[in-house]
Amino acid sequence: MRSILGLFAKSPFGPLAEHTQRVHDTVVLIRPLMEAFIEGDWTRTQEIYERISRLEHDADVIKNDIRDHLPKSLFLPVDRGDVLLFLREQDRVADAAEDLGVLLTMRRTPTPPALKRVVLDLVDSVIRTSEAWFEAAAELPTLQEASFAGAEVDKMMERIKRVSDLEWEADQRQATASKVLFEHEDEIGAVSVMMWMNILRVLGAVANHAENSADMLRLMMARR
Amino acid sequence: MTIGLVILAVALAAAFYMAWTIGANDVANAMGTSVGSGALTLISAILLAAVFEFSGAVLVGASVTETISKGIIEVGLFERTGPLGEDGPMLLALGMICALLASAIWLHAATHFGMPVSTTHSIVGAVFGIGIVSFGFRGVDWSTIGQIVASWLISPLLGGVLAFGTFITVRRLILESPDPVAATRRYAPYIIGVVVGVMTLSFIYKVLSRRFEAPSVLLSLLIAAGLGAAVGAVAGAFVRATRPARDAGTFTYVERVFALLQIATACFVAFAHGANDVANAVGPLATIATLYNTGFTEVVGRVGVPTWTLFLGGGGIVLGLATLGHRVIATIGRQITEITPTRGFSAEFGAATTVLIASSLGLPISTTHTLVGGVIGVGFGHGIAALNLATVRRIVTSWVATVPVAAVLAAVLFVVARAVVL
């Protein structure tokens, strides 16, 4: 009983926005997570990690639902492959946030006092990059409404450029933090240094995937 | 004489059933996208459809008896002096009943399986079936078949191109502009004016000309231009007097304005549909009523359509859209949120314009097929979030199936009825 309107398929853009929101929810927990960890508050670290983990799972459910409802017979205003690539990169942002939680809860790793400030600077930078990514990705439904053309495209290009600038800044801060870590390597022992290297790398990965996901939005518009 | 009365009663019931399935199958054409876009609630869509379909059917619903019986099969062959002999007129009456029943059954099934088929093609196919049973294949007017096949291509293509053009225009002027709200306020009078102008022309050629002498082309164009300019100016001033909500999204205001245009277009499509398609149910009935008046002795080539039959047809259409159509749109309303008023308007307006152009050029065209093309056209303008191409295949299959299925069904019914009655 669908008649002519059976032509209209379920839009992927609504669920994509939902996925964006869920991923963003995991990212905003990174700052309290890192603070608790640096202060050595292991119960709170564990607690926040569990919240991130649940949100990441929610995002996965939405991701799979989008993939299930994107058959090749669907006619979309943008390339189907671009939509899937965007979704994958966006999902990896939440994956990285969860990985960070896993690293922080698997071992009680101490923080050299001198490292605290530079790490929190890096965290700020990562959060700013993610916020910029969120501002861009959350406007995808508006872009669709504008049929991927005109003034909305220009606004989106501006937002994407900002993500890229902020990600570069996060890279700089990750390098600085690594240097500071090795200056104080003797204070915490080899295993802790290895743990910290991983933590810094995963923090950087959050910003990297946010940037990649924003770049996929650029592809959606550019290939038209 | 009692058998005549029975035949008339059965014919009434069959015509009502046909009108009912026309309402059920076609209601989504006029109102579906408006409900899908949220421009109309389900209840108001049904009410508006009922009002406009009924008034279209009763006020200007006109006779296609010529196309239904004369254009497809030669009515003269059914005369008492014809090849069928004394039973000719009675066979014509039986044939018309079977044609009504067969096409109604096919439309009912198509509606049930969610296939938007052409009601006109359905009745034409059914009458073919009757012609073939009565006179063999020499009774078939192959040029009508050719026209139907041509309309499978022409309707969606032209509808698609015009809807694409409409949407691209809306996109260029409004959606792509740096300030869509200001652009809407600036262009609203012109867009409304053009829509009203096209509706006026369509009204004159598709609707009025069936009942009355059509005014000359120049006069029609002048009337359309004048009315378009007047309504555009007034409605445009009205739009400019409204303000967008302070915290609304970029396109909320734009879509609200287009929702009104979409509703106007939808009502117009419903009116034109009532006016044109009621004849598919009423035409064969009028033929039978005329035969009844002559005591099934004389075949009249050109029959008038009594007003009471239009009421019957209009009532049937309204009942159809209120009963089955309700379910059709309700399902849609829940499933679709993607089609916004700018998109729905573009598809509907493209379809309405196509029907106008095609009918003034004398091309056979189906509103249903045109609208399907219109929706796909908007999709090609990158306007629609997701179109289901698998559905297109299903719809096209049902289009092609309509004429042969209705023909075979009518033929079978006719053979049985002939054996029972005579």
XYZ file of C-alpha atoms in Angstrom:
646
model
C 0.000 0.000 0.000
C 2.661 2.523 -0.870
C 1.644 3.649 -4.363
C 3.759 6.297 -6.033
C 5.382 7.243 -2.747
C 7.053 3.856 -2.555
C 9.607 5.680 -4.682
C 10.830 7.561 -1.653
C 13.307 5.563 0.353
C 14.325 6.135 3.948
C 16.799 9.010 3.907
C 20.271 8.224 5.287
C 20.840 11.861 6.258
C 18.658 11.844 9.381
C 20.365 8.741 10.866
C 23.766 10.160 9.809
C 23.066 13.276 11.898
C 22.037 11.020 14.776
C 25.327 9.136 14.456
C 27.236 12.446 14.410
C 25.526 13.456 17.653
C 26.312 10.153 19.367
C 29.984 10.305 18.334
C 30.175 13.870 19.592
C 28.730 12.716 22.927
C 31.700 10.350 23.347
C 34.218 13.044 22.418
C 33.031 15.566 25.041
C 33.754 12.948 27.737
C 37.461 12.881 26.818
C 38.333 15.938 28.893
C 36.811 14.716 32.211
C 38.302 11.272 31.456
C 41.834 12.645 31.033
C 41.491 14.894 34.089
C 40.419 11.991 36.300
C 43.291 9.874 34.945
C 45.948 12.531 35.494
C 44.731 13.088 39.054
C 44.950 9.323 39.655
C 41.208 9.036 40.346
C 40.880 5.433 39.053
C 37.216 4.878 39.992
C 36.113 7.997 38.155
C 38.314 7.056 35.170
C 36.642 3.637 35.059
C 33.192 5.201 35.385
C 33.689 7.663 32.510
C 35.239 4.956 30.340
C 32.117 2.841 30.798
C 29.922 5.744 29.707
C 32.059 6.281 26.600
C 31.912 2.585 25.831
C 28.105 2.542 25.986
C 27.817 5.613 23.746
C 30.260 4.107 21.277
C 28.098 1.006 21.121
C 24.998 3.153 20.464
C 26.870 4.824 17.612
C 27.786 1.383 16.209
C 24.135 0.328 16.202
C 23.170 3.441 14.230
C 26.114 2.906 11.867
C 25.050 -0.643 11.079
C 21.453 0.464 10.601
C 22.558 3.079 8.048
C 24.671 0.504 6.194
C 21.789 -1.977 6.159
C 19.476 0.610 4.576
C 21.848 1.775 1.871
C 21.371 -0.744 -0.961
C 22.917 -0.067 -4.358
C 19.447 0.466 -5.866
C 19.177 3.691 -3.886
C 19.439 6.915 -5.861
C 21.134 9.544 -3.685
C 22.063 13.173 -4.356
C 25.656 12.269 -3.457
C 27.902 9.300 -4.188
C 26.916 6.309 -2.072
C 30.593 5.463 -1.519
C 31.270 8.949 -0.149
C 28.430 8.557 2.340
C 29.877 5.245 3.532
C 33.430 6.641 3.774
C 32.163 9.617 5.777
C 30.300 7.274 8.103
C 33.378 5.072 8.570
C 35.682 7.968 9.437
C 33.083 9.493 11.745
C 32.686 6.177 13.523
C 36.462 5.926 13.995
C 36.341 9.136 16.058
C 34.196 7.326 18.626
C 36.375 4.207 18.298
C 39.452 6.289 19.152
C 37.686 7.790 22.181
C 36.884 4.279 23.363
C 40.457 3.076 22.727
C 41.654 5.934 24.915
C 39.328 4.769 27.701
C 40.687 1.222 27.376
C 44.303 2.445 27.630
C 43.534 4.571 30.684
C 41.768 1.773 32.551
C 44.063 -1.186 31.761
C 46.919 0.017 33.975
C 47.369 2.583 36.725
C 49.913 4.668 34.823
C 51.379 7.618 36.745
C 51.714 11.099 35.194
C 54.929 13.128 35.539
C 53.867 16.511 37.048
C 55.563 18.429 34.220
C 53.466 16.525 31.648
C 50.080 17.497 33.124
C 49.776 20.959 31.571
C 50.978 20.018 28.057
C 48.675 16.981 27.988
C 45.662 19.073 28.967
C 46.666 21.577 26.249
C 46.680 18.707 23.750
C 43.285 17.528 25.046
C 41.889 21.060 24.576
C 43.206 21.125 21.041
C 41.701 17.716 20.244
C 38.341 18.799 21.701
C 38.414 22.020 19.677
C 39.095 20.051 16.489
C 36.216 17.708 17.296
C 33.897 20.622 18.066
C 34.750 22.128 14.681
C 34.122 18.750 13.023
C 30.797 18.529 14.854
C 29.752 21.977 13.635
C 30.445 20.873 10.063
C 28.945 17.368 10.228
C 25.809 18.505 12.048
C 25.017 20.780 9.091
C 24.890 17.876 6.625
C 21.041 17.817 6.647
C 21.012 21.564 5.835
C 23.438 20.903 3.000
C 21.111 18.219 1.704
C 18.167 20.630 1.942
C 20.191 23.069 -0.191
C 20.747 20.120 -2.584
C 24.533 20.324 -2.109
C 24.854 23.633 -3.913
C 25.176 27.370 -3.495
C 25.838 29.389 -0.367
C 25.572 26.352 1.940
C 28.518 24.745 0.141
C 30.669 27.831 0.767
C 29.746 27.826 4.458
C 30.559 24.125 4.682
C 33.943 24.615 2.982
C 34.797 27.257 5.608
C 33.895 24.884 8.432
C 35.961 22.056 6.920
C 38.968 24.336 6.548
C 38.705 25.245 10.234
C 38.780 21.564 11.223
C 41.926 21.101 9.186
C 43.630 24.139 10.801
C 42.766 22.939 14.302
C 43.951 19.412 13.581
C 47.316 20.795 12.531
C 47.500 22.591 15.890
C 46.672 19.336 17.699
C 49.527 17.624 15.819
C 51.913 20.327 17.047
C 50.784 19.864 20.621
C 51.080 16.090 20.363
C 54.726 16.531 19.284
C 55.359 18.940 22.170
C 53.799 16.543 24.671
C 55.958 13.668 23.374
C 59.112 15.774 23.846
C 58.124 16.703 27.398
C 57.369 13.022 28.092
C 60.903 11.941 27.123
C 62.465 14.798 29.088
C 60.882 13.221 32.177
C 61.149 9.543 31.174
C 63.204 8.622 34.230
C 60.436 9.684 36.643
C 57.926 6.978 35.626
C 59.752 3.966 34.208
C 59.837 2.352 30.748
C 56.415 0.682 30.820
C 54.706 3.947 31.820
C 56.539 5.769 29.012
C 55.270 3.190 26.544
C 51.743 3.624 27.906
C 51.979 7.394 27.588
C 53.233 7.144 23.997
C 50.118 5.144 23.167
C 47.841 7.553 25.027
C 49.250 10.533 23.117
C 48.945 8.673 19.825
C 45.284 7.764 20.437
C 44.482 11.339 21.510
C 45.945 12.502 18.213
C 43.904 9.858 16.388
C 40.650 11.398 17.658
C 41.565 14.678 15.951
C 42.856 12.855 12.845
C 39.623 10.965 12.279
C 37.576 14.105 12.935
C 39.569 15.811 10.197
C 39.232 12.844 7.807
C 35.487 12.722 8.384
C 35.203 16.429 7.579
C 37.277 15.830 4.441
C 34.739 13.239 3.314
C 32.107 15.991 3.397
C 34.360 17.915 1.052
C 34.410 14.902 -1.311
C 30.604 14.704 -1.282
C 30.398 18.276 -2.540
C 33.411 18.178 -4.877
C 32.388 15.120 -6.894
C 29.121 16.704 -7.999
C -37.934 -5.484 -19.237
C -36.878 -6.805 -15.833
C -33.599 -8.056 -17.269
C -32.946 -4.524 -18.457
C -33.477 -3.175 -14.987
C -31.133 -5.795 -13.539
C -28.481 -4.839 -16.076
C -28.857 -1.169 -15.211
C -28.547 -1.944 -11.482
C -25.442 -4.080 -12.025
C -24.005 -1.325 -14.220
C -24.571 1.213 -11.441
C -22.818 -1.013 -8.941
C -19.922 -1.701 -11.331
C -19.485 2.000 -12.131
C -19.517 2.839 -8.442
C -16.916 0.145 -7.757
C -14.781 1.530 -10.593
C -15.070 5.081 -9.207
C -14.178 3.773 -5.762
C -10.967 2.121 -7.017
C -10.087 5.243 -9.048
C -10.285 7.266 -5.831
C -8.257 4.711 -3.897
C -5.542 4.260 -6.521
C -5.075 7.882 -7.500
C -5.462 9.804 -4.249
C -1.750 9.473 -3.506
C -0.984 11.228 -6.809
C -2.584 14.470 -5.756
C -2.094 14.486 -2.017
C 0.652 11.992 -1.152
C 3.657 14.279 -1.468
C 1.886 17.032 0.508
C 1.339 14.655 3.412
C 4.887 13.341 3.018
C 6.319 16.853 3.266
C 4.153 17.729 6.252
C 2.419 20.533 4.323
C -0.892 18.815 5.062
C -2.069 16.519 7.813
C -3.633 13.239 6.774
C -7.141 14.395 7.693
C -6.925 17.717 5.879
C -5.437 15.991 2.823
C -8.378 13.581 2.671
C -10.885 16.418 3.179
C -9.304 18.645 0.524
C -9.033 15.725 -1.894
C -12.695 14.875 -1.288
C -13.860 18.456 -1.889
C -11.762 19.027 -5.014
C -12.182 15.584 -6.578
C -15.944 15.757 -6.082
C -16.371 19.287 -7.378
C -14.104 18.500 -10.322
C -16.160 15.427 -11.127
C -19.579 17.029 -10.731
C -18.945 20.558 -12.003
C -16.850 19.819 -15.048
C -16.602 16.044 -15.230
C -17.320 15.384 -18.840
C -17.841 12.777 -21.419
C -15.098 10.553 -22.689
C -17.744 8.159 -23.917
C -16.473 8.867 -27.375
C -12.958 7.686 -26.543
C -14.156 4.875 -24.339
C -16.553 3.203 -26.696
C -16.201 4.838 -30.077
C -12.498 5.439 -30.333
C -11.521 1.945 -29.255
C -14.207 -0.236 -30.717
C -16.614 0.799 -33.436
C -19.951 1.173 -31.621
C -21.786 0.924 -34.910
C -20.776 -2.755 -35.052
C -23.107 -3.398 -32.106
C -26.209 -2.226 -33.983
C -29.021 -4.718 -34.564
C -28.108 -4.724 -38.245
C -24.429 -5.338 -37.417
C -22.439 -8.595 -37.393
C -23.777 -9.538 -33.918
C -27.404 -9.343 -35.057
C -30.378 -8.717 -32.768
C -28.332 -9.143 -29.566
C -25.885 -6.387 -30.495
C -27.137 -3.602 -28.174
C -27.497 -6.009 -25.249
C -23.967 -7.335 -25.854
C -22.675 -3.761 -25.818
C -24.309 -3.197 -22.414
C -22.878 -6.449 -21.045
C -19.506 -5.605 -22.489
C -19.434 -2.208 -20.813
C -20.318 -3.771 -17.452
C -17.548 -6.346 -17.850
C -15.102 -3.622 -18.857
C -15.975 -1.632 -15.721
C -15.683 -4.677 -13.482
C -12.423 -5.879 -15.020
C -10.652 -2.541 -14.810
C -11.982 -1.951 -11.284
C -10.677 -5.364 -10.165
C -7.267 -4.645 -11.711
C -7.132 -1.187 -10.080
C -8.173 -2.712 -6.761
C -5.383 -5.289 -6.986
C -2.841 -2.661 -8.098
C -3.799 -0.428 -5.182
C -3.504 -3.351 -2.821
C 0.035 -4.072 -3.986
C 0.975 -0.411 -4.011
C 1.334 0.043 -7.761
C 0.251 3.395 -9.180
C -1.253 2.420 -12.540
C -3.166 4.561 -15.001
C -6.944 4.297 -14.536
C -7.474 5.421 -18.128
C -5.187 2.712 -19.506
C -7.011 0.204 -17.354
C -10.473 0.986 -18.767
C -9.086 1.286 -22.300
C -7.466 -2.138 -21.949
C -10.708 -3.625 -20.655
C -12.724 -2.233 -23.581
C -10.137 -3.748 -25.922
C -10.792 -7.119 -24.346
C -14.490 -6.739 -25.118
C -13.740 -5.693 -28.690
C -11.467 -8.674 -29.297
C -14.014 -11.165 -27.940
C -16.784 -9.623 -30.061
C -15.021 -9.043 -33.357
C -11.566 -10.631 -33.150
C -8.412 -8.646 -33.675
C -9.851 -6.694 -36.588
C -11.990 -4.905 -33.991
C -8.875 -3.451 -32.440
C -7.797 0.099 -33.201
C -4.040 -0.369 -33.096
C -3.345 3.366 -33.185
C -4.885 3.726 -29.712
C -2.588 0.947 -28.492
C 0.317 2.783 -30.108
C -0.649 5.976 -28.305
C -0.726 4.168 -24.970
C 2.703 2.649 -25.551
C 3.993 6.092 -26.559
C 2.599 7.556 -23.347
C 4.693 5.091 -21.292
C 7.705 6.981 -22.620
C 6.347 10.493 -23.102
C 4.596 10.895 -19.734
C 7.500 10.191 -17.393
C 10.092 11.793 -19.695
C 8.262 15.087 -20.118
C 7.169 15.102 -16.460
C 10.749 14.420 -15.401
C 12.236 17.151 -17.584
C 9.739 19.786 -16.440
C 10.006 18.854 -12.757
C 13.801 18.934 -13.086
C 13.536 22.384 -14.676
C 11.187 23.619 -11.966
C 13.412 22.353 -9.185
C 16.599 23.707 -10.762
C 14.902 27.105 -11.049
C 13.843 27.042 -7.391
C 17.361 25.913 -6.500
C 19.107 28.650 -8.491
C 16.801 31.435 -7.350
C 16.323 30.497 -3.715
C 18.102 27.481 -2.247
C 21.543 28.448 -3.594
C 21.266 32.141 -2.824
C 23.297 33.640 0.031
C 20.058 34.640 1.760
C 17.282 32.137 0.942
C 14.736 34.002 3.075
C 15.231 37.296 1.227
C 15.228 35.437 -2.104
C 11.916 33.784 -1.235
C 10.362 37.139 -0.419
C 11.708 38.636 -3.635
C 10.651 35.858 -6.028
C 7.431 34.684 -4.339
C 5.100 36.933 -6.423
C 6.635 35.729 -9.699
C 6.606 32.060 -8.780
C 3.011 32.244 -7.533
C 2.064 34.194 -10.664
C 3.536 31.559 -13.000
C 1.844 28.741 -11.060
C -1.538 30.476 -11.189
C -1.047 31.212 -14.892
C -0.310 27.572 -15.710
C -3.259 26.444 -13.576
C -5.549 28.860 -15.404
C -4.429 27.604 -18.818
C -4.761 24.035 -17.652
C -8.229 24.778 -16.313
C -9.322 26.310 -19.611
C -7.934 23.531 -21.806
C -8.207 20.411 -19.682
C -11.425 21.178 -17.867
C -13.592 23.949 -19.312
C -13.050 22.985 -22.941
C -14.674 19.609 -22.293
C -17.960 21.301 -21.452
C -17.835 24.639 -23.194
C -16.323 26.266 -26.255
C -12.687 27.034 -25.406
C -11.688 30.689 -25.813
C -9.066 31.473 -28.462
C -5.414 30.795 -27.653
C -4.642 34.515 -27.410
C -7.572 35.178 -25.097
C -6.678 32.164 -22.925
C -3.087 33.366 -22.639
C -4.288 36.868 -21.763
C -6.665 35.548 -19.087
C -3.914 33.341 -17.648
C -1.358 36.161 -17.636
C -3.796 38.608 -16.051
C -4.951 36.207 -13.373
C -1.364 35.112 -12.692
C -0.187 38.697 -12.307
C -3.098 39.639 -10.040
C -2.905 36.613 -7.738
C 0.912 36.765 -7.753
C 0.877 40.401 -6.671
C -1.660 39.848 -3.873
C -0.173 36.573 -2.587
C 3.337 37.991 -2.939
C 2.409 40.992 -0.815
C 0.933 38.568 1.714
C 4.173 36.540 1.813
C 6.224 39.712 2.201
C 4.066 40.721 5.154
C 5.094 37.561 7.042
C 8.392 37.228 8.871
C 10.500 34.163 9.523
C 10.649 32.926 13.102
C 13.699 34.279 14.898
C 15.402 30.999 15.759
C 14.244 28.981 12.745
C 16.670 27.065 10.492
C 17.811 28.557 7.181
C 15.162 26.855 5.089
C 12.233 26.691 7.506
C 10.695 29.900 6.185
C 11.330 28.933 2.542
C 9.641 25.581 3.030
C 6.675 27.175 4.788
C 6.013 29.421 1.798
C 6.390 26.521 -0.607
C 4.068 24.397 1.515
C 1.251 26.788 0.556
C 2.168 26.542 -3.139
C 2.296 22.786 -2.830
C -1.164 22.635 -1.261
C -2.590 24.868 -4.008
C -1.009 22.662 -6.698
C -2.270 19.518 -4.962
C -5.853 20.843 -4.820
C -5.629 21.736 -8.483
C -4.356 18.293 -9.410
C -7.224 16.757 -7.399
C -9.777 18.949 -9.170
C -8.392 18.166 -12.630
C -8.210 14.471 -11.744
C -11.852 14.419 -10.643
C -12.857 16.229 -13.808
C -10.967 13.926 -16.150
C -10.967 10.519 -14.535
C -14.572 10.348 -13.357
C -15.387 9.690 -17.000
C -13.553 6.364 -16.849
C -16.278 5.126 -14.510
C -19.163 7.196 -15.788
C -18.567 6.893 -19.539
C -19.454 3.202 -19.833
C -22.356 3.748 -17.425
C -23.723 6.533 -19.617
C -23.580 4.194 -22.598
C -25.584 1.572 -20.708
C -28.102 4.158 -19.426
C -28.734 5.324 -22.974
C -29.204 1.727 -24.134
C -31.642 1.148 -21.272
C -33.719 4.158 -22.363
C -34.120 2.651 -25.819
C -35.025 -0.742 -24.372
C -31.700 -2.152 -25.645
C -32.777 -1.746 -29.215
C -30.766 1.169 -30.490
C -27.106 2.051 -30.305
C -26.462 5.768 -30.026
C -23.046 6.805 -31.303
C -22.570 9.802 -29.109
C -24.185 9.756 -25.682
C -24.552 12.596 -23.226
C -23.521 12.107 -19.637
C -26.480 12.550 -17.257
C -25.599 14.698 -14.237
C -26.719 12.042 -11.741
C -24.048 9.678 -13.050
C -21.412 12.334 -12.324
C -22.664 12.527 -8.736
C -22.428 8.752 -8.533
C -18.880 8.797 -9.937
C -17.764 11.699 -7.742
C -19.253 10.020 -4.680
C -17.466 6.770 -5.534
C -14.116 8.538 -5.912
C -14.555 10.302 -2.562
C -15.494 7.033 -0.869
C -12.446 5.347 -2.422
C -10.004 7.960 -1.240
C -11.625 8.071 2.196
C -11.483 4.298 2.687
C -8.496 2.787 0.870
C -6.728 6.076 0.133
C -6.643 6.749 3.829
C -4.505 3.687 4.327
C -2.278 4.531 1.381
C -1.399 7.991 2.664
C -1.245 7.007 6.336
C 1.529 4.537 5.566
C 3.369 7.177 3.589
C 3.037 9.895 6.217
C 4.848 7.747 8.734
C 7.580 6.550 6.402
C 8.579 9.655 4.544
C 10.010 12.803 5.963
C 12.513 13.412 3.185
C 10.343 15.147 0.652
C 10.146 18.819 1.555
C 7.592 21.277 0.080
C 10.100 22.720 -2.455
C 10.615 19.190 -3.805
C 6.956 18.169 -3.657
C 5.919 21.386 -5.342
C 8.480 20.919 -8.134
C 7.334 17.362 -8.859
C 3.620 18.220 -8.785
C 3.972 21.427 -10.765
C 6.133 19.698 -13.379
C 3.500 16.974 -13.706
C 0.593 19.431 -13.935
C 2.380 21.481 -16.601
C 3.192 18.339 -18.576
C -0.456 17.300 -18.562
C -1.392 20.759 -19.851
C 1.185 20.788 -22.647
C 0.500 17.202 -23.670
C -3.253 17.565 -23.794
C -3.098 20.770 -25.809
C -0.796 18.967 -28.263
C -3.205 16.039 -28.328
C -0.658 13.616 -26.859
C -2.098 10.804 -24.767
C -0.685 11.123 -21.300
C -1.214 9.603 -17.859
C -1.122 11.829 -14.761
C 0.189 8.943 -12.692
C 3.102 8.216 -15.013
C 3.883 11.911 -15.315
C 4.148 12.339 -11.552
C 6.458 9.341 -11.218
C 8.670 10.986 -13.848
C 8.412 14.277 -11.959
C 9.655 12.762 -8.727
C 12.621 11.150 -10.492
C 13.331 14.468 -12.254
C 13.646 16.245 -8.904
C 15.936 13.406 -7.806
C 18.214 14.140 -10.787
C 18.362 17.742 -9.582
C 19.953 16.340 -6.392
C 16.778 17.318 -4.589
C 15.727 14.093 -2.919
C 17.587 12.418 -0.082
C 16.995 8.874 -1.327
C 14.996 7.370 -4.177
C 14.255 3.690 -4.368
C 15.159 2.630 -7.909
C 13.947 -0.918 -7.270
C 10.455 0.550 -6.947
C 10.757 2.182 -10.366
C 11.191 -1.230 -11.964
C 8.119 -2.526 -10.129
C 6.029 0.476 -11.183
C 7.058 0.253 -14.848
C 6.177 -3.451 -14.879
C 2.698 -2.666 -13.589
C 2.239 0.017 -16.263
C 3.076 -2.400 -19.037
C 0.864 -5.070 -17.466
C -2.188 -2.815 -17.161
C -3.568 -3.002 -20.720
C -3.139 -6.761 -21.311
C -4.293 -7.744 -17.804
C -7.401 -5.545 -17.970
C -8.106 -6.814 -21.509
C -7.838 -10.502 -20.593
C -9.857 -10.012 -17.407
C -12.636 -8.189 -19.295
C -12.629 -10.819 -22.040
C -13.036 -13.669 -19.556
C -15.825 -11.861 -17.686
C -17.540 -11.062 -20.984
C -17.476 -14.642 -22.237
C -18.980 -15.834 -18.943
C -21.618 -13.072 -18.806
C -22.593 -13.694 -22.425
C -23.140 -17.364 -21.730
C -25.208 -16.635 -18.615
C -27.418 -13.837 -19.915
C -28.051 -14.858 -23.534
